[in-house]
Short mmCIF file of C-alpha atoms and ligand atoms in Angstrom, two decimals:
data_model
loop_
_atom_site.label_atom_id
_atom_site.label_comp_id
_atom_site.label_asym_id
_atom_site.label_seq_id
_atom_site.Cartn_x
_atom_site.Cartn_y
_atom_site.Cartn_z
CA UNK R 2 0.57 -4.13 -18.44
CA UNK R 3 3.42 -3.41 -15.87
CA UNK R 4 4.90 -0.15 -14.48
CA UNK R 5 5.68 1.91 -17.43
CA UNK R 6 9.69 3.21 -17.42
CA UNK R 7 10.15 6.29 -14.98
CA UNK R 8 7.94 5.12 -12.44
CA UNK R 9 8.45 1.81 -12.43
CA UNK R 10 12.22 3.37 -11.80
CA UNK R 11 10.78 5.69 -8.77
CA UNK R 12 8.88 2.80 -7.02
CA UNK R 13 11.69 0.63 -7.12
CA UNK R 14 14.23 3.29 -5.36
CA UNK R 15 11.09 4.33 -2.62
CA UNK R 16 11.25 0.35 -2.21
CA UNK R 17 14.46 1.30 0.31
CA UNK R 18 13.34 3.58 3.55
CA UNK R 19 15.27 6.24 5.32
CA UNK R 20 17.82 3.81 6.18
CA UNK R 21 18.56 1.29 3.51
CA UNK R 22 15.63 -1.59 4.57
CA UNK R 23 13.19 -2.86 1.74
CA UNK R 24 9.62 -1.20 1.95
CA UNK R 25 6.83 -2.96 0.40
CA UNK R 26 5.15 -1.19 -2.49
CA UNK R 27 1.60 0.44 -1.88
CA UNK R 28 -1.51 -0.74 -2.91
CA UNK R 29 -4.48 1.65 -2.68
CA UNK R 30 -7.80 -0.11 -2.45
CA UNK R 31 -10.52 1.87 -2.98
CA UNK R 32 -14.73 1.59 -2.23
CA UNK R 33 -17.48 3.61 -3.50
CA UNK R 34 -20.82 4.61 -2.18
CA UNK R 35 -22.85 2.18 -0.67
CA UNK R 36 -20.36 -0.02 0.15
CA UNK R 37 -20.18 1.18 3.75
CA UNK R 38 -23.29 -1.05 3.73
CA UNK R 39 -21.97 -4.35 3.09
CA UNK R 40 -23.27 -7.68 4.85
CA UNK R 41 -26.74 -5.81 5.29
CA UNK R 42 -26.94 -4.04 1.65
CA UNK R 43 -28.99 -6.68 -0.95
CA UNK R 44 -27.01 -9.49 1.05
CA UNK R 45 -28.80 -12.27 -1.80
CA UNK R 46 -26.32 -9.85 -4.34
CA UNK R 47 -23.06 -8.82 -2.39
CA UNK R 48 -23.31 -11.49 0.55
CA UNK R 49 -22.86 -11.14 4.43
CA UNK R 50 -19.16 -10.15 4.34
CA UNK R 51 -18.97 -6.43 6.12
CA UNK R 52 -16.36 -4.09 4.80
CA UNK R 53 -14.40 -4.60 7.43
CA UNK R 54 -14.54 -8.05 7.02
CA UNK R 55 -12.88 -7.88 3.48
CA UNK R 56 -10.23 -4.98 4.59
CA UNK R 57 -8.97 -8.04 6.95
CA UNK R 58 -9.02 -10.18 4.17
CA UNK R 59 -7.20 -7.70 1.76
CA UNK R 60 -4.52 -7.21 4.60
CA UNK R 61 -3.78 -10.77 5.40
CA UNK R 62 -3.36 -11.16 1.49
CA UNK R 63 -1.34 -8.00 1.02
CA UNK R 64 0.94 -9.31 4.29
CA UNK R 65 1.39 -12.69 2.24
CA UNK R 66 2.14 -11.05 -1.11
CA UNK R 67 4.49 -8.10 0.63
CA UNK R 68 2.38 -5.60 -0.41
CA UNK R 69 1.31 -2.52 1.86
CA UNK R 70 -2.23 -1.98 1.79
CA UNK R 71 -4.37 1.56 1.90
CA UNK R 72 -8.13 0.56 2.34
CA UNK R 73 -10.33 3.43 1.42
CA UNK R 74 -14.64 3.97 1.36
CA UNK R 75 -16.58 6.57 0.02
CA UNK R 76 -19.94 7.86 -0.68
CA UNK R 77 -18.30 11.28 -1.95
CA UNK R 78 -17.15 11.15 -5.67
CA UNK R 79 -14.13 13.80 -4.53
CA UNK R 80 -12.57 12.05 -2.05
CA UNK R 81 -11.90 8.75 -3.99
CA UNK R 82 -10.49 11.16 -6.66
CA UNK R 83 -8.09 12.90 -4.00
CA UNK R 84 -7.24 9.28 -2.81
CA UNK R 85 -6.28 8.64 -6.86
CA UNK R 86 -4.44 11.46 -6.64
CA UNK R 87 -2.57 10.81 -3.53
CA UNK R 88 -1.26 7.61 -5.85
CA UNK R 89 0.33 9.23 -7.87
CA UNK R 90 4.19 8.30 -7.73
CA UNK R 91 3.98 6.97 -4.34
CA UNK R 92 1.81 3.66 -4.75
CA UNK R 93 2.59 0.69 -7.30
CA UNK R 94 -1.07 0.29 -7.92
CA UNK R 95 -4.72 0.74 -7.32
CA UNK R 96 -7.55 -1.87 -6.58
CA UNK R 97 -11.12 0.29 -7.00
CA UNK R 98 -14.73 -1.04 -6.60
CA UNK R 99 -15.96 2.83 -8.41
CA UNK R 100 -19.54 0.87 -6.70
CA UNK R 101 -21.85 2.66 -8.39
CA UNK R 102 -19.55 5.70 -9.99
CA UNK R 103 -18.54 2.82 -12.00
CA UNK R 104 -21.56 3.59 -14.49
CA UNK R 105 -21.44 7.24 -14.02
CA UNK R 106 -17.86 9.15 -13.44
CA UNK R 107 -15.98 10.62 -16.14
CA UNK R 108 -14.25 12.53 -13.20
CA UNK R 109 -13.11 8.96 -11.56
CA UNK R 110 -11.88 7.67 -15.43
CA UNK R 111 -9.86 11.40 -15.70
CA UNK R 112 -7.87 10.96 -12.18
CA UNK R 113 -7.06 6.98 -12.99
CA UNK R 114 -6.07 7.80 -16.21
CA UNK R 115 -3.12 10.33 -14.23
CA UNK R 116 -2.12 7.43 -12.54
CA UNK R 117 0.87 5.61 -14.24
CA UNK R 118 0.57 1.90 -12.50
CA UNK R 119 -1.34 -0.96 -13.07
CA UNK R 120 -5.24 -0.63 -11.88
CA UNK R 121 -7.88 -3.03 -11.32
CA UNK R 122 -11.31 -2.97 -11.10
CA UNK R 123 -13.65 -5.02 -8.64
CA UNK R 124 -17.00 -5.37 -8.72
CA UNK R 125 -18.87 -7.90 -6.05
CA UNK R 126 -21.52 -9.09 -8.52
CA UNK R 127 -21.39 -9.77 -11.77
CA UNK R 128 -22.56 -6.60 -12.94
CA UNK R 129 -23.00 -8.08 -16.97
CA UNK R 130 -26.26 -10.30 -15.66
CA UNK R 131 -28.24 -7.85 -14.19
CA UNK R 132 -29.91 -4.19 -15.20
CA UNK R 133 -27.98 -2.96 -18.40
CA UNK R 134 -27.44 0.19 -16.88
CA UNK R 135 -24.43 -2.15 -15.32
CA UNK R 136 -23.45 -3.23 -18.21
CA UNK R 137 -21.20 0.22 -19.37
CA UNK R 138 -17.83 1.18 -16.85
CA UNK R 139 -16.16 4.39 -17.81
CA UNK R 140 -13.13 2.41 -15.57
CA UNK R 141 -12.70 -0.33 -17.30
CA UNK R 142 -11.05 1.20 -20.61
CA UNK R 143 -8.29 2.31 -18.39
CA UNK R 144 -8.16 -0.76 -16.47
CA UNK R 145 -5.68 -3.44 -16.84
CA UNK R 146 -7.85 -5.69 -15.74
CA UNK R 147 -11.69 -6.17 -14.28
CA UNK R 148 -13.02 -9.08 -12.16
CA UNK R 149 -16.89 -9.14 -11.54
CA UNK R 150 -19.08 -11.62 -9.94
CA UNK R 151 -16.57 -13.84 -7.93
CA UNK R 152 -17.80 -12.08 -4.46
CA UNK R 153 -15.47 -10.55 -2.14
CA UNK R 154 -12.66 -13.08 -3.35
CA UNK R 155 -12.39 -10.55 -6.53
CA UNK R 156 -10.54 -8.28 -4.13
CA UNK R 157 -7.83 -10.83 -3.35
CA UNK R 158 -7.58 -11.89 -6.43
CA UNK R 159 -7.03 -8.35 -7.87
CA UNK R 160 -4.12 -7.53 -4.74
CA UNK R 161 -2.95 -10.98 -6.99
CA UNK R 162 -2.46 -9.67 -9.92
CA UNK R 163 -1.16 -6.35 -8.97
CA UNK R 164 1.60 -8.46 -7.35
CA UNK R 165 2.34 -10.05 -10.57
CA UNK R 166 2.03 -6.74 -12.47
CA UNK R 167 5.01 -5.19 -10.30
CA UNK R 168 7.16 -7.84 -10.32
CA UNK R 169 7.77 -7.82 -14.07
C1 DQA B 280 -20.89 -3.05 -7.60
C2 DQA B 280 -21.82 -3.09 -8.81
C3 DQA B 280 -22.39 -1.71 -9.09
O1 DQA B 280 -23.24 -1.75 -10.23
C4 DQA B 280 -23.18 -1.21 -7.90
O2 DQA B 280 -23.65 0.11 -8.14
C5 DQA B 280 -22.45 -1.31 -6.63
C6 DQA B 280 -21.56 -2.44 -6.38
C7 DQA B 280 -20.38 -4.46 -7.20
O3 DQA B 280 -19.45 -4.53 -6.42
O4 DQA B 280 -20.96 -5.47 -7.64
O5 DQA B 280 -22.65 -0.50 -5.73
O6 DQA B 280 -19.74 -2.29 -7.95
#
């Protein structure tokens, strides 16, 4: 799934600044609760990698693939929906680890679904081999893709795919 028409249109002319030079499009990566805590959260699950560790990460891959990256965490459900909403015809997609939301927030699913670009979902662990709880994501039917259980690397490989998604 690429940008669908008008927007697609829209990111494309806000890929020129003020004066003429190319702007890289915006991806918004967003955290949920709990992640604050990684590298000392259940490290046999989500490993020793801080959150600051894989913002670097995400920017040294977003600098590679000429992307500009917004890194977001939350514990509060509201503020990753105003962050959603900030999206909205200004960024070419959205990279969300819902954490724990995941299995819970119709709200979350309601404010990506307003969101015309391409979105992907992260989750650290592969969330299909443990409780079944984990099992159900209200994000992933709006998703255009989800990548679980490949660590922190899931990040950069979603920032990968988002790439691909806006070139076409
Ligand atoms: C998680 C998986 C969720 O089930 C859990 O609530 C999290 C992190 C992951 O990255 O593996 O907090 O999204």
């Amino acid at each position: 799934m690429g940008l669908r028409g008008p927007l697609r249109g829209a990111l494309r002319r806000e890929a020129r600044g003020l004066r003429g030079e190319s702007v890289n499009p915006i991806v918004v990566v967003l955290n949920g609760p709990n992640l604050n805590l990684l590298g000392k959260r259940e490290p046999e699950i989500y490993g020793r990698e801080t959150l600051a560790d894989v913002e670097a990460d995400c920017r040294r891959m977003g600098g590679e693939l000429k992307l500009s990256i917004e890194f977001h965490q939350s514990n509060r459900e509201y503020e990753l929906i105003d962050w959603i909403h900030g999206a909205r015809d200004r960024a070419a997609g959205i990279v969300i680890n819902p954490a724990a939301f995941t299995h819970t927030s119709v709200a979350i699913l309601d404010a990506l679904n307003a969101f015309e670009g391409p979105i992907i979902e992260v989750h650290i662990s592969n969330v299909h081999k443990r409780e079944p709880f984990r099992r159900h994501s209200y994000v992933s039917g709006v998703a255009a893709g989800v990548i679980a259980g490949c660590g922190t690397q899931g990040y950069l490989f979603a920032l990968q795919r988002i790439a691909q998604l806006v070139a076409l």
